PDB file of C-alpha atoms in Angstrom:
ATOM      1  CA  HIS O   1      65.380 -47.606 -20.037  1.00  0.00           C
ATOM      2  CA  TYR O   2      66.232 -44.305 -18.230  1.00  0.00           C
ATOM      3  CA  GLU O   3      62.780 -43.773 -17.946  1.00  0.00           C
ATOM      4  CA  ILE O   4      62.045 -46.433 -16.073  1.00  0.00           C
ATOM      5  CA  ASN O   5      65.977 -47.386 -14.629  1.00  0.00           C
ATOM      6  CA  GLY O   6      66.856 -43.495 -14.063  1.00  0.00           C
ATOM      7  CA  PRO O   7      64.480 -42.816 -10.621  1.00  0.00           C
ATOM      8  CA  VAL O   8      65.035 -46.631  -8.989  1.00  0.00           C
ATOM      9  CA  LEU O   9      69.053 -45.469  -9.861  1.00  0.00           C
ATOM     10  CA  GLN O  10      68.590 -42.359  -7.742  1.00  0.00           C
ATOM     11  CA  TYR O  11      66.842 -43.662  -4.758  1.00  0.00           C
ATOM     12  CA  HIS O  12      70.565 -43.571  -4.189  1.00  0.00           C
ATOM     13  CA  PRO O  13      72.112 -39.728  -3.745  1.00  0.00           C
ATOM     14  CA  PHE O  14      74.629 -40.334  -5.390  1.00  0.00           C
ATOM     15  CA  PHE O  15      73.369 -40.846  -8.332  1.00  0.00           C
ATOM     16  CA  ARG O  16      71.002 -38.310  -7.713  1.00  0.00           C
ATOM     17  CA  CYS O  17      74.125 -35.931  -8.004  1.00  0.00           C
ATOM     18  CA  TYR O  18      75.761 -37.602 -10.593  1.00  0.00           C
ATOM     19  CA  ASN O  19      72.864 -37.642 -12.935  1.00  0.00           C
ATOM     20  CA  LYS O  20      72.954 -33.654 -12.733  1.00  0.00           C
ATOM     21  CA  THR O  21      76.753 -33.706 -12.909  1.00  0.00           C
ATOM     22  CA  ASN O  22      76.544 -36.138 -16.164  1.00  0.00           C
ATOM     23  CA  PRO O  23      73.369 -37.004 -17.186  1.00  0.00           C
ATOM     24  CA  ALA O  24      74.757 -38.267 -20.115  1.00  0.00           C
ATOM     25  CA  ALA O  25      76.964 -40.859 -18.751  1.00  0.00           C
ATOM     26  CA  VAL O  26      74.203 -41.766 -16.045  1.00  0.00           C
ATOM     27  CA  ARG O  27      71.714 -42.659 -18.983  1.00  0.00           C
ATOM     28  CA  GLN O  28      74.303 -44.914 -20.948  1.00  0.00           C
ATOM     29  CA  VAL O  29      74.537 -46.597 -17.421  1.00  0.00           C
ATOM     30  CA  CYS O  30      70.334 -46.789 -17.515  1.00  0.00           C
ATOM     31  CA  HIS O  31      71.344 -48.656 -21.091  1.00  0.00           C
ATOM     32  CA  GLN O  32      74.437 -51.089 -20.703  1.00  0.00           C
ATOM     33  CA  ALA O  33      74.977 -51.680 -17.059  1.00  0.00           C
ATOM     34  CA  MET O  34      71.207 -52.382 -15.995  1.00  0.00           C
ATOM     35  CA  SER O  35      69.291 -55.943 -15.388  1.00  0.00           C
ATOM     36  CA  PHE O  36      66.091 -57.264 -13.723  1.00  0.00           C
ATOM     37  CA  LEU O  37      66.509 -60.161 -11.245  1.00  0.00           C
ATOM     38  CA  THR O  38      62.841 -61.275  -9.873  1.00  0.00           C
ATOM     39  CA  LEU O  39      62.653 -63.641  -6.732  1.00  0.00           C
ATOM     40  CA  ALA O  40      60.601 -65.931  -4.951  1.00  0.00           C
ATOM     41  CA  ARG O  41      60.197 -66.064  -1.234  1.00  0.00           C
ATOM     42  CA  SER O  42      63.167 -67.573   0.183  1.00  0.00           C
ATOM     43  CA  ASP O  43      65.545 -67.251  -2.904  1.00  0.00           C
ATOM     44  CA  THR O  44      69.108 -65.593  -1.833  1.00  0.00           C
ATOM     45  CA  VAL O  45      71.118 -62.586  -3.479  1.00  0.00           C
ATOM     46  CA  PHE O  46      74.166 -63.533  -1.826  1.00  0.00           C
ATOM     47  CA  CYS O  47      75.409 -64.837   1.256  1.00  0.00           C
ATOM     48  CA  GLU O  48      78.524 -63.744   4.622  1.00  0.00           C
ATOM     49  CA  GLY O  49      81.590 -64.632   3.044  1.00  0.00           C
ATOM     50  CA  GLU O  50      80.948 -64.644  -0.482  1.00  0.00           C
ATOM     51  CA  VAL O  51      82.798 -63.318  -2.734  1.00  0.00           C
ATOM     52  CA  PRO O  52      80.774 -61.708  -5.863  1.00  0.00           C
ATOM     53  CA  SER O  53      81.896 -63.326  -9.438  1.00  0.00           C
ATOM     54  CA  CYS O  54      79.913 -60.740 -10.533  1.00  0.00           C
ATOM     55  CA  PRO O  55      79.676 -58.053  -8.864  1.00  0.00           C
ATOM     56  CA  LYS O  56      76.632 -55.904  -8.481  1.00  0.00           C
ATOM     57  CA  MET O  57      74.762 -53.731  -6.394  1.00  0.00           C
ATOM     58  CA  PHE O  58      71.206 -54.120  -6.085  1.00  0.00           C
ATOM     59  CA  PHE O  59      67.538 -51.896  -5.545  1.00  0.00           C
ATOM     60  CA  VAL O  60      64.756 -52.812  -4.882  1.00  0.00           C
ATOM     61  CA  LEU O  61      61.668 -52.853  -6.696  1.00  0.00           C
ATOM     62  CA  SER O  62      59.051 -54.728  -4.496  1.00  0.00           C
ATOM     63  CA  GLY O  63      57.963 -56.770  -2.111  1.00  0.00           C
ATOM     64  CA  ARG O  64      60.652 -57.406   1.121  1.00  0.00           C
ATOM     65  CA  LEU O  65      63.721 -59.156   2.266  1.00  0.00           C
ATOM     66  CA  LEU O  66      65.767 -59.412   4.912  1.00  0.00           C
ATOM     67  CA  TYR O  67      68.906 -59.107   5.634  1.00  0.00           C
ATOM     68  CA  ILE O  68      71.242 -60.272   8.553  1.00  0.00           C
ATOM     69  CA  ARG O  69      74.533 -60.241   9.942  1.00  0.00           C
ATOM     70  CA  GLU O  70      76.275 -62.121  12.424  1.00  0.00           C
ATOM     71  CA  GLY O  71      75.739 -59.863  15.939  1.00  0.00           C
ATOM     72  CA  ALA O  72      73.273 -57.291  14.257  1.00  0.00           C
ATOM     73  CA  ASP O  73      69.695 -57.355  14.456  1.00  0.00           C
ATOM     74  CA  ALA O  74      68.183 -58.079  11.041  1.00  0.00           C
ATOM     75  CA  SER O  75      67.756 -55.446   8.969  1.00  0.00           C
ATOM     76  CA  SER O  76      64.234 -55.483   6.221  1.00  0.00           C
ATOM     77  CA  LEU O  77      64.782 -53.861   2.909  1.00  0.00           C
ATOM     78  CA  ILE O  78      61.829 -52.504   1.134  1.00  0.00           C
ATOM     79  CA  GLN O  79      60.767 -50.407  -2.991  1.00  0.00           C
ATOM     80  CA  GLY O  80      63.577 -47.263  -2.666  1.00  0.00           C
ATOM     81  CA  GLN O  81      66.254 -49.674  -0.388  1.00  0.00           C
ATOM     82  CA  TRP O  82      69.338 -51.066  -1.719  1.00  0.00           C
ATOM     83  CA  ALA O  83      71.876 -53.297  -0.906  1.00  0.00           C
ATOM     84  CA  ALA O  84      76.174 -54.007  -2.306  1.00  0.00           C
ATOM     85  CA  GLU O  85      76.948 -50.969  -2.588  1.00  0.00           C
ATOM     86  CA  PRO O  86      80.341 -51.046  -1.679  1.00  0.00           C
ATOM     87  CA  VAL O  87      80.711 -53.455  -4.399  1.00  0.00           C
ATOM     88  CA  LEU O  88      80.962 -50.871  -7.274  1.00  0.00           C
ATOM     89  CA  TRP O  89      83.979 -48.786  -5.133  1.00  0.00           C
ATOM     90  CA  THR O  90      86.537 -51.207  -3.570  1.00  0.00           C
ATOM     91  CA  LYS O  91      86.956 -55.557  -3.670  1.00  0.00           C
ATOM     92  CA  TRP O  92      84.232 -57.045  -1.147  1.00  0.00           C
ATOM     93  CA  VAL O  93      83.216 -59.529   0.860  1.00  0.00           C
ATOM     94  CA  HIS O  94      79.911 -60.609   1.500  1.00  0.00           C
ATOM     95  CA  GLN O  95      79.252 -59.873   5.034  1.00  0.00           C
ATOM     96  CA  GLY O  96      75.541 -60.710   5.585  1.00  0.00           C
ATOM     97  CA  VAL O  97      73.343 -63.078   4.087  1.00  0.00           C
ATOM     98  CA  LEU O  98      70.111 -60.958   2.035  1.00  0.00           C
ATOM     99  CA  LYS O  99      67.098 -63.384   1.668  1.00  0.00           C
ATOM    100  CA  ALA O 100      63.830 -62.864  -0.187  1.00  0.00           C
ATOM    101  CA  VAL O 101      60.710 -62.507   2.592  1.00  0.00           C
ATOM    102  CA  THR O 102      57.979 -62.465  -0.398  1.00  0.00           C
ATOM    103  CA  ASP O 103      59.066 -62.090  -4.619  1.00  0.00           C
ATOM    104  CA  CYS O 104      60.846 -59.765  -5.155  1.00  0.00           C
ATOM    105  CA  SER O 105      62.065 -57.693  -8.067  1.00  0.00           C
ATOM    106  CA  LEU O 106      65.058 -56.842  -7.827  1.00  0.00           C
ATOM    107  CA  LEU O 107      67.440 -53.508 -10.211  1.00  0.00           C
ATOM    108  CA  CYS O 108      70.466 -54.499 -10.654  1.00  0.00           C
ATOM    109  CA  LEU O 109      73.703 -52.719 -11.429  1.00  0.00           C
ATOM    110  CA  ASP O 110      76.762 -54.464 -12.798  1.00  0.00           C
ATOM    111  CA  ARG O 111      79.932 -53.492 -11.545  1.00  0.00           C
ATOM    112  CA  GLU O 112      82.062 -53.858 -14.650  1.00  0.00           C
ATOM    113  CA  GLN O 113      79.545 -51.913 -17.089  1.00  0.00           C
ATOM    114  CA  PHE O 114      78.986 -49.268 -14.690  1.00  0.00           C
ATOM    115  CA  CYS O 115      81.931 -48.691 -14.663  1.00  0.00           C
ATOM    116  CA  HIS O 116      83.046 -49.191 -18.201  1.00  0.00           C
ATOM    117  CA  VAL O 117      80.775 -46.715 -18.644  1.00  0.00           C
ATOM    118  CA  ALA O 118      82.108 -44.059 -16.418  1.00  0.00           C
ATOM    119  CA  HIS O 119      85.066 -44.346 -17.404  1.00  0.00           C
ATOM    120  CA  THR O 120      83.767 -43.371 -21.231  1.00  0.00           C
ATOM    121  CA  PHE O 121      82.387 -40.284 -20.479  1.00  0.00           C
ATOM    122  CA  ARG O 122      84.719 -39.265 -17.658  1.00  0.00           C
ATOM    123  CA  THR O 123      84.784 -35.581 -17.704  1.00  0.00           C
ATOM    124  CA  GLN O 124      87.311 -32.761 -15.892  1.00  0.00           C
ATOM    125  CA  ASP O 125      85.394 -33.190 -12.631  1.00  0.00           C
ATOM    126  CA  PHE O 126      85.384 -37.539 -12.461  1.00  0.00           C
ATOM    127  CA  TYR O 127      83.254 -37.865  -8.964  1.00  0.00           C
ATOM    128  CA  PRO O 128      83.082 -41.734  -9.174  1.00  0.00           C
ATOM    129  CA  ALA O 129      86.117 -41.570  -8.984  1.00  0.00           C
ATOM    130  CA  GLU O 130      86.528 -38.774  -6.486  1.00  0.00           C
ATOM    131  CA  TYR O 131      83.098 -40.887  -4.520  1.00  0.00           C
ATOM    132  CA  ALA O 132      85.467 -44.317  -4.335  1.00  0.00           C
ATOM    133  CA  ILE O 133      88.582 -42.585  -2.257  1.00  0.00           C
ATOM    134  CA  GLU O 134      85.743 -41.115   0.351  1.00  0.00           C
ATOM    135  CA  TYR O 135      83.758 -44.713   0.108  1.00  0.00           C
ATOM    136  CA  ALA O 136      87.086 -46.399   0.744  1.00  0.00           C
ATOM    137  CA  ASP O 137      88.803 -44.227   3.016  1.00  0.00           C
ATOM    138  CA  CYS O 138      85.523 -44.624   4.778  1.00  0.00           C
ATOM    139  CA  LEU O 139      85.510 -48.392   5.337  1.00  0.00           C
ATOM    140  CA  ASN O 140      88.248 -47.947   6.908  1.00  0.00           C
ATOM    141  CA  THR O 141      87.906 -46.331   9.856  1.00  0.00           C
ATOM    142  CA  LEU O 142      85.000 -48.885  10.694  1.00  0.00           C
ATOM    143  CA  ASP O 143      85.746 -51.916  12.472  1.00  0.00           C
ATOM    144  CA  LYS O 144      85.757 -54.835  10.711  1.00  0.00           C
ATOM    145  CA  GLY O 145      82.621 -56.308  12.725  1.00  0.00           C
ATOM    146  CA  SER O 146      80.625 -53.136  12.215  1.00  0.00           C
ATOM    147  CA  LEU O 147      80.672 -54.211   7.851  1.00  0.00           C
ATOM    148  CA  MET O 148      77.894 -53.980   6.233  1.00  0.00           C
ATOM    149  CA  ASP O 149      76.333 -54.722   2.598  1.00  0.00           C
ATOM    150  CA  ILE O 150      73.369 -52.545   3.641  1.00  0.00           C
ATOM    151  CA  HIS O 151      73.231 -48.854   4.281  1.00  0.00           C
ATOM    152  CA  ASP O 152      73.745 -47.416   7.685  1.00  0.00           C
ATOM    153  CA  ARG O 153      74.669 -44.846   9.761  1.00  0.00           C
ATOM    154  CA  SER O 154      78.372 -45.350   9.796  1.00  0.00           C
ATOM    155  CA  VAL O 155      78.954 -44.199   6.204  1.00  0.00           C
ATOM    156  CA  ASP O 156      77.854 -40.807   5.838  1.00  0.00           C
ATOM    157  CA  ILE O 157      76.739 -40.518   2.131  1.00  0.00           C
ATOM    158  CA  ASP O 158      75.836 -36.983   2.868  1.00  0.00           C
ATOM    159  CA  ASP O 159      79.375 -36.413   4.848  1.00  0.00           C
ATOM    160  CA  ILE O 160      81.008 -37.900   1.744  1.00  0.00           C
ATOM    161  CA  LEU O 161      78.427 -36.144  -1.570  1.00  0.00           C
ATOM    162  CA  ARG O 162      79.579 -32.804   0.668  1.00  0.00           C
ATOM    163  CA  LYS O 163      83.642 -33.460  -0.038  1.00  0.00           C
ATOM    164  CA  VAL O 164      83.240 -35.010  -3.642  1.00  0.00           C
ATOM    165  CA  PHE O 165      80.558 -32.739  -5.097  1.00  0.00           C
ATOM    166  CA  GLY O 166      80.742 -29.520  -2.822  1.00  0.00           C
ATOM    167  CA  GLU O 167      79.902 -27.973   0.283  1.00  0.00           C
ATOM    168  CA  ASP O 168      76.688 -26.045  -2.230  1.00  0.00           C
ATOM    169  CA  THR O 169      75.912 -29.699  -2.579  1.00  0.00           C
ATOM    170  CA  LEU O 170      72.515 -29.944  -1.612  1.00  0.00           C
ATOM    171  CA  VAL O 171      70.680 -33.359  -1.247  1.00  0.00           C
ATOM    172  CA  THR O 172      67.483 -32.228   0.782  1.00  0.00           C
ATOM    173  CA  ASP O 173      64.966 -35.132  -0.828  1.00  0.00           C
ATOM    174  CA  ARG O 174      64.667 -38.561   1.561  1.00  0.00           C
ATOM    175  CA  ARG O 175      63.403 -41.942  -0.363  1.00  0.00           C
ATOM    176  CA  ALA O 176      60.280 -40.878   1.684  1.00  0.00           C
ATOM    177  CA  SER O 177      59.610 -38.087   0.099  1.00  0.00           C
ATOM    178  CA  GLY O 178      60.437 -39.230  -4.090  1.00  0.00           C
ATOM    179  CA  MET O 179      60.912 -35.480  -4.966  1.00  0.00           C
ATOM    180  CA  MET O 180      64.567 -35.023  -6.513  1.00  0.00           C
ATOM    181  CA  THR O 181      67.787 -33.242  -5.557  1.00  0.00           C
ATOM    182  CA  LYS O 182      68.662 -29.635  -5.452  1.00  0.00           C
ATOM    183  CA  LEU O 183      71.671 -29.664  -6.582  1.00  0.00           C
ATOM    184  CA  MET O 184      74.255 -26.691  -5.706  1.00  0.00           C
ATOM    185  CA  ARG O 185      77.716 -27.128  -7.463  1.00  0.00           C
ATOM    186  CA  ARG O 186      80.913 -25.789  -5.851  1.00  0.00           C
ATOM    187  CA  LYS O 187      84.019 -25.685  -8.281  1.00  0.00           C
ATOM    188  CA  SER O 188      85.594 -29.040  -7.684  1.00  0.00           C
ATOM    189  CA  ARG O 189      89.217 -28.586  -5.987  1.00  0.00           C
ATOM    190  CA  LYS O 190      91.404 -29.665  -8.669  1.00  0.00           C
ATOM    191  CA  SER O 191      94.376 -30.783  -6.230  1.00  0.00           C
ATOM    192  CA  ALA O 192      91.205 -34.053  -5.297  1.00  0.00           C
ATOM    193  CA  ARG O 193      91.109 -34.890  -9.101  1.00  0.00           C
ATOM    194  CA  GLU O 194      94.627 -35.011  -9.547  1.00  0.00           C
ATOM    195  CA  SER O 195      95.953 -37.536  -6.786  1.00  0.00           C
ATOM    196  CA  THR O 196      92.143 -38.928  -8.386  1.00  0.00           C
ATOM    197  CA  VAL O 197      94.207 -42.150 -10.347  1.00  0.00           C
ATOM    198  CA  SER O 198      97.309 -42.256  -8.479  1.00  0.00           C
ATOM    199  CA  ALA O 199      94.743 -43.145  -5.567  1.00  0.00           C
ATOM    200  CA  CYS O 200      92.725 -45.441  -7.272  1.00  0.00           C
ATOM    201  CA  ASP O 201      95.784 -48.366  -6.661  1.00  0.00           C
ATOM    202  CA  MET O 202      96.182 -47.823  -3.029  1.00  0.00           C
ATOM    203  CA  HIS O 203      95.900 -49.770  -0.038  1.00  0.00           C
ATOM    204  CA  ASP O 204      95.411 -49.393   3.617  1.00  0.00           C
ATOM    205  CA  GLU O 205      96.095 -51.133   6.141  1.00  0.00           C
ATOM    206  CA  ARG O 206      92.674 -53.131   6.090  1.00  0.00           C
ATOM    207  CA  GLY O 207      93.273 -53.708   2.878  1.00  0.00           C
ATOM    208  CA  PHE O 208      89.666 -51.686   0.858  1.00  0.00           C
ATOM    209  CA  GLN O 209      90.773 -50.858  -2.363  1.00  0.00           C
ATOM    210  CA  VAL O 210      89.709 -48.397  -4.855  1.00  0.00           C
ATOM    211  CA  GLY O 211      90.928 -50.404  -8.189  1.00  0.00           C
ATOM    212  CA  HIS O 212      87.677 -50.246  -9.948  1.00  0.00           C
ATOM    213  CA  ILE O 213      87.372 -46.550 -10.890  1.00  0.00           C
ATOM    214  CA  LYS O 214      89.985 -45.809 -12.539  1.00  0.00           C
TER     215      LYS O 214
END
């Protein structure tokens, strides 16, 4: 599973860094928390206003999908891109519609299984929880009208990674290059790690909660 799913999971910079710092956890995620989804043209992955009963993050393996959100330009998703990352880190309502334009294959990451693995393989440096806190904090700085199910520049993932993994973390490869990340860790901030568990149950004024990585 890791040989097949691992490279796809690492389309996302967090999982490249997580694989460097906790490869056993990533291997188990690939074995336990991932599944394949085949779509025909015009199939819908999720709809605006939907609260997913079984939250999943999606990675595009082949084909093309279209993401449509009211008040924003439609966006195409192709191989190497992902959708619905927020479901991993916070309680989420889908903000738009994701539909297949062609026949598609997706790799799905199940939130509950991912959280179970992250907790089981938790180390002193509990990076998933720290990332969840920073990610939710970033969402809470955005206007409600700008929230998206797909990645856009409003959420600076590289900045979050620097905060979580350290300023020396180098995420120099892009998905288009197909190169793996070169990672140099700094010593983790002990105070940030110690605050992780208590922060998991906090809400802010807009209600984004980090409550799935405990």
